mmCIF file of C-alpha atoms in Angstrom:
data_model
loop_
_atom_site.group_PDB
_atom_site.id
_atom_site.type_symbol
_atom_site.label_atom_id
_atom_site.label_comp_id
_atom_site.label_asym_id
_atom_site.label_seq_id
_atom_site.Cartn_x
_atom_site.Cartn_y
_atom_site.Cartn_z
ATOM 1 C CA UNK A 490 0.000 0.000 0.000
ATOM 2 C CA UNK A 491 1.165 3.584 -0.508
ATOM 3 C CA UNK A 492 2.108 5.796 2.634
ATOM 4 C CA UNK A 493 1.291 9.650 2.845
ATOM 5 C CA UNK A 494 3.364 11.590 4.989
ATOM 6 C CA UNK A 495 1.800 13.939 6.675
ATOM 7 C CA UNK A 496 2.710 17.473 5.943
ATOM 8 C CA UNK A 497 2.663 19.147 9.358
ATOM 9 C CA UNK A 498 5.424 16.523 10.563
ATOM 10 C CA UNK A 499 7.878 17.273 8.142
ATOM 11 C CA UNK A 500 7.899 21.111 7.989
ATOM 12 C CA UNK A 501 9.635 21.407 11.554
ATOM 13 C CA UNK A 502 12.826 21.664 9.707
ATOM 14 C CA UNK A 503 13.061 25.157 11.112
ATOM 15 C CA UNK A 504 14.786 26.175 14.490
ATOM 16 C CA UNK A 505 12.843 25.645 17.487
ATOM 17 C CA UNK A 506 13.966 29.305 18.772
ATOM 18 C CA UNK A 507 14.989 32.437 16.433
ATOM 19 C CA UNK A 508 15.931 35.555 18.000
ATOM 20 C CA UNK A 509 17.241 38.130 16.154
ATOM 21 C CA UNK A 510 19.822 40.573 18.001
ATOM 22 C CA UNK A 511 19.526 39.195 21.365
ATOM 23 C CA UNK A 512 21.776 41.074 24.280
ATOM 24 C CA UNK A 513 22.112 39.295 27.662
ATOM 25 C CA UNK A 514 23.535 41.336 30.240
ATOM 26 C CA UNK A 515 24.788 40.036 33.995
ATOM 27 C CA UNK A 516 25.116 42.459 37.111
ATOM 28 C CA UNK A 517 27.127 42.711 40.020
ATOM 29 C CA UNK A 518 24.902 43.073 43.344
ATOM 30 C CA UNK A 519 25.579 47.201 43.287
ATOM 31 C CA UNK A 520 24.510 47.272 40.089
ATOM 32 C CA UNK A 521 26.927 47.416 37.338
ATOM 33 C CA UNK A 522 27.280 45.515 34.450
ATOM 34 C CA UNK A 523 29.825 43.250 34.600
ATOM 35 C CA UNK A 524 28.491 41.397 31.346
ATOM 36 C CA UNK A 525 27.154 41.690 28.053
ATOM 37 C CA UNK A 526 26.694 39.238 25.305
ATOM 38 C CA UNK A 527 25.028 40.169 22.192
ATOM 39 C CA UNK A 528 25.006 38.510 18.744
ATOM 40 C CA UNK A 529 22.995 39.293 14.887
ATOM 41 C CA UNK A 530 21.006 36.367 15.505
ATOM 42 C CA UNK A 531 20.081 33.315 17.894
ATOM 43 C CA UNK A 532 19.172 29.738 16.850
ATOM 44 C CA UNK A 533 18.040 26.991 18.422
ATOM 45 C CA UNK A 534 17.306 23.719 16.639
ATOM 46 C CA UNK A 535 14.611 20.936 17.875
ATOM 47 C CA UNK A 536 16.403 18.720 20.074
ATOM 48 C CA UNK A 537 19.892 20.685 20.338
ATOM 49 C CA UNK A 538 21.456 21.420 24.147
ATOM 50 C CA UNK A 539 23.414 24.476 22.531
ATOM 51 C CA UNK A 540 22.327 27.608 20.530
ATOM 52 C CA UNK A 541 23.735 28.630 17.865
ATOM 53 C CA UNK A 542 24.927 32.162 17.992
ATOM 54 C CA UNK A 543 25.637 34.666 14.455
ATOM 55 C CA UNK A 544 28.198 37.055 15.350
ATOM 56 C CA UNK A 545 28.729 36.657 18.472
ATOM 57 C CA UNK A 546 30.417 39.696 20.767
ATOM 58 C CA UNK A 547 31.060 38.919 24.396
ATOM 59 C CA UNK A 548 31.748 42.166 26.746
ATOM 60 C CA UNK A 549 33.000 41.546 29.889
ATOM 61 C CA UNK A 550 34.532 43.626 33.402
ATOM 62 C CA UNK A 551 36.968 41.101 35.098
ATOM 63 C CA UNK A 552 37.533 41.546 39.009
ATOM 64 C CA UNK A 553 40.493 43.804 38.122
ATOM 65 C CA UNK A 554 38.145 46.149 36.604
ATOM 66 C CA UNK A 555 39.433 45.204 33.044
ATOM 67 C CA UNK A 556 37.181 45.651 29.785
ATOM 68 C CA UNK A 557 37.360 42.399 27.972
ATOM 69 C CA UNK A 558 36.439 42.228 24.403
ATOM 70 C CA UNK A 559 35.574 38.654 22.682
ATOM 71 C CA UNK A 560 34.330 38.376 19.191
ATOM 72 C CA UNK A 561 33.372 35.898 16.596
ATOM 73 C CA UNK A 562 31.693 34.809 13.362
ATOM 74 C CA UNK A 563 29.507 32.222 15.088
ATOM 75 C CA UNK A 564 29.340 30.622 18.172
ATOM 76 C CA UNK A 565 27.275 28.301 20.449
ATOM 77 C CA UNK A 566 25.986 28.836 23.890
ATOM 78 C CA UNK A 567 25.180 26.239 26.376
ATOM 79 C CA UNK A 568 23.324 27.661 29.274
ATOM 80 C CA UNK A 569 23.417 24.662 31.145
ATOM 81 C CA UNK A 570 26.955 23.940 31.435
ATOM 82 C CA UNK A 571 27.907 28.093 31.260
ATOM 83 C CA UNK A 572 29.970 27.650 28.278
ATOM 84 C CA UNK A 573 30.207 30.149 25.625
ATOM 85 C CA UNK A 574 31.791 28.172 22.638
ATOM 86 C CA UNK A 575 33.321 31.063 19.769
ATOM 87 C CA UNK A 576 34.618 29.886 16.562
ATOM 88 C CA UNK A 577 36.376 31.568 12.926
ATOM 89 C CA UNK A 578 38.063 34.352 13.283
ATOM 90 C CA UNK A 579 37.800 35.105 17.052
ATOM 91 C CA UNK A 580 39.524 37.785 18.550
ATOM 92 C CA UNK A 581 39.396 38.633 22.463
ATOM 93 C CA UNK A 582 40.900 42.524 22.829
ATOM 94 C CA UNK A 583 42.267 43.646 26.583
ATOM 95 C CA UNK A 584 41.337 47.705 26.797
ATOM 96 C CA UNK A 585 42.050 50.262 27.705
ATOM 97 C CA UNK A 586 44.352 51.179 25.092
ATOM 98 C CA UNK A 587 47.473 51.715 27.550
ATOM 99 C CA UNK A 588 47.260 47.675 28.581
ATOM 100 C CA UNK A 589 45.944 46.379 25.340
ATOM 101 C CA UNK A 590 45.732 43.019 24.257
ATOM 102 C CA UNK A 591 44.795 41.321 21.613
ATOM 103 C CA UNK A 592 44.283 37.593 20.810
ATOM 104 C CA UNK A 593 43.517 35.652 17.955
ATOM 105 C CA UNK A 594 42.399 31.823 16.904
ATOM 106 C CA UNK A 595 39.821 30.087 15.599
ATOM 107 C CA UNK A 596 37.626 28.732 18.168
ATOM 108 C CA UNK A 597 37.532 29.678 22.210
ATOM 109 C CA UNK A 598 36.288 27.662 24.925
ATOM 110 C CA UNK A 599 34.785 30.100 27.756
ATOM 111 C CA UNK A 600 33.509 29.739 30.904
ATOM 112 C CA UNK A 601 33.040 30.353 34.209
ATOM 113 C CA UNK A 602 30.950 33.802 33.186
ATOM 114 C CA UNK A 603 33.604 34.464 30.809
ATOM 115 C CA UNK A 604 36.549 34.330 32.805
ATOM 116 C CA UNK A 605 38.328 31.079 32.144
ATOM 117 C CA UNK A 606 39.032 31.252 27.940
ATOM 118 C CA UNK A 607 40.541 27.981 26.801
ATOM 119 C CA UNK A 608 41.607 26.436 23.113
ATOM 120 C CA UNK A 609 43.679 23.952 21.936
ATOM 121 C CA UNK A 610 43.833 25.806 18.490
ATOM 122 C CA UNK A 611 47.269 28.121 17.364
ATOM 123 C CA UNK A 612 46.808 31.342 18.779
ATOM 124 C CA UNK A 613 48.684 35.072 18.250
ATOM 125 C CA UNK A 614 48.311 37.107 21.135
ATOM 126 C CA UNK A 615 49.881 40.614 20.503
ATOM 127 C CA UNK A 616 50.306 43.222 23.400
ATOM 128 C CA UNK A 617 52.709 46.378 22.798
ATOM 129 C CA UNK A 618 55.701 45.478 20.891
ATOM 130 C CA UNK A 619 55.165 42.137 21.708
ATOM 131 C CA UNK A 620 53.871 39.169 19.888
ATOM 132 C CA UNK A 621 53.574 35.439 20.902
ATOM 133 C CA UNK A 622 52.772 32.578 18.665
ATOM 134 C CA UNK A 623 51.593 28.713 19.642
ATOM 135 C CA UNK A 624 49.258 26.352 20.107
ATOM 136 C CA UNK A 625 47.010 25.797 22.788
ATOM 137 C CA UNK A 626 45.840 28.679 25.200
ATOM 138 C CA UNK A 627 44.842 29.247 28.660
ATOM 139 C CA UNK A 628 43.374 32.311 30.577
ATOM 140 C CA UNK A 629 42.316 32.860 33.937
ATOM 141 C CA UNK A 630 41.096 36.229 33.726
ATOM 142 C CA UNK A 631 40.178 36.293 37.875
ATOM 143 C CA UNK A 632 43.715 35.285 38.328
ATOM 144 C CA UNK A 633 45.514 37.016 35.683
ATOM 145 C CA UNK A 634 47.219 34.175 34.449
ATOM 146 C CA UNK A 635 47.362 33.544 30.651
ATOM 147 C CA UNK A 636 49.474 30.956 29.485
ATOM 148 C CA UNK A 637 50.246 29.428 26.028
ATOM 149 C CA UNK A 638 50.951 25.793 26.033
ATOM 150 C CA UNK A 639 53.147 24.839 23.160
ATOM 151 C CA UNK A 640 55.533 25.967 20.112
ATOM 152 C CA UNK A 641 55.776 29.453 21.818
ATOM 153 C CA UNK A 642 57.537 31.932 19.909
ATOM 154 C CA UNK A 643 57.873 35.501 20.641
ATOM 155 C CA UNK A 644 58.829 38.319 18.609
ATOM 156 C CA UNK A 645 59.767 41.971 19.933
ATOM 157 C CA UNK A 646 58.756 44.291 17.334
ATOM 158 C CA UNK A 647 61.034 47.886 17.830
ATOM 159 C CA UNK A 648 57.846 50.203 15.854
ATOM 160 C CA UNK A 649 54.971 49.974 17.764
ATOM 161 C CA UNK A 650 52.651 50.950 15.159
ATOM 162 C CA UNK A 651 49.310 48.791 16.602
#
């Protein structure tokens, strides 16, 4: 015998949840924003623990009263677990200007609100006349420990034209 497929069944190929320029912000208990994450566009797909975020950009105030900046082309954020993963062309930026620093890869593990970044990826992380290559990365921003795991190379650059 022949089957029919029911229409309304198949034409859930859509996302579940679609928002389009969603901004979260978190607050410390006097008030102030110590967190903003904002993105073009939200997506989340029947079924799917993460969302899937379209230009994602991440601004955050660490405990040393430091302006974090973390960008992305996409990303995906798991509320449940806290994780905020950013992928292609990510780049986290350190202001203000006199103790910037600037990091890029190509996907970024973060958690802990933001404040522990992770990635096994190659990185560049440029601050000053400074610039340090590798592979693997690790930041504790409530610490202020950022280390980079493997084939570290550094290069002192005498024209600091960033």
């Amino acid at each position: 015998g022949s089957q029919k497929q029911d229409a309304r069944t198949t034409a859930s190929d859509g996302p579940d949840l679609l928002i389009v320029d969603p901004v979260w912000s978190d607050y410390d208990p006097e008030g102030k924003r110590i967190r903003e994450l904002a993105a073009a566009r939200l997506e989340q797909q029947p079924g799917a623990a993460q969302a899937v975020l379209t230009e994602p950009h991440l601004t955050l105030l660490d405990p040393h009263l430091q302006t974090w900046q973390a960008s992305a082309r996409s990303g995906q954020l798991d509320e449940d677990s806290d994780t905020l993963v950013l992928e292609r062309q990510v780049q986290v930026r350190r202001e203000p200007p006199s103790r910037r620093l600037v990091l890029h890869t190509e996907q970024l593990r973060l958690t802990n609100g933001g404040n522990r970044l992770e990635t096994d990826q190659a990185v560049v992380l440029k601050s000053g006349n400074w610039q340090v290559s590798g592979k693997g990365f690790r930041a504790d921003l409530d610490k202020q420990k950022l280390n980079i795991s493997g084939g570290v190379r550094g290069v002192h650059d005498q024209d600091d034209s960033d």
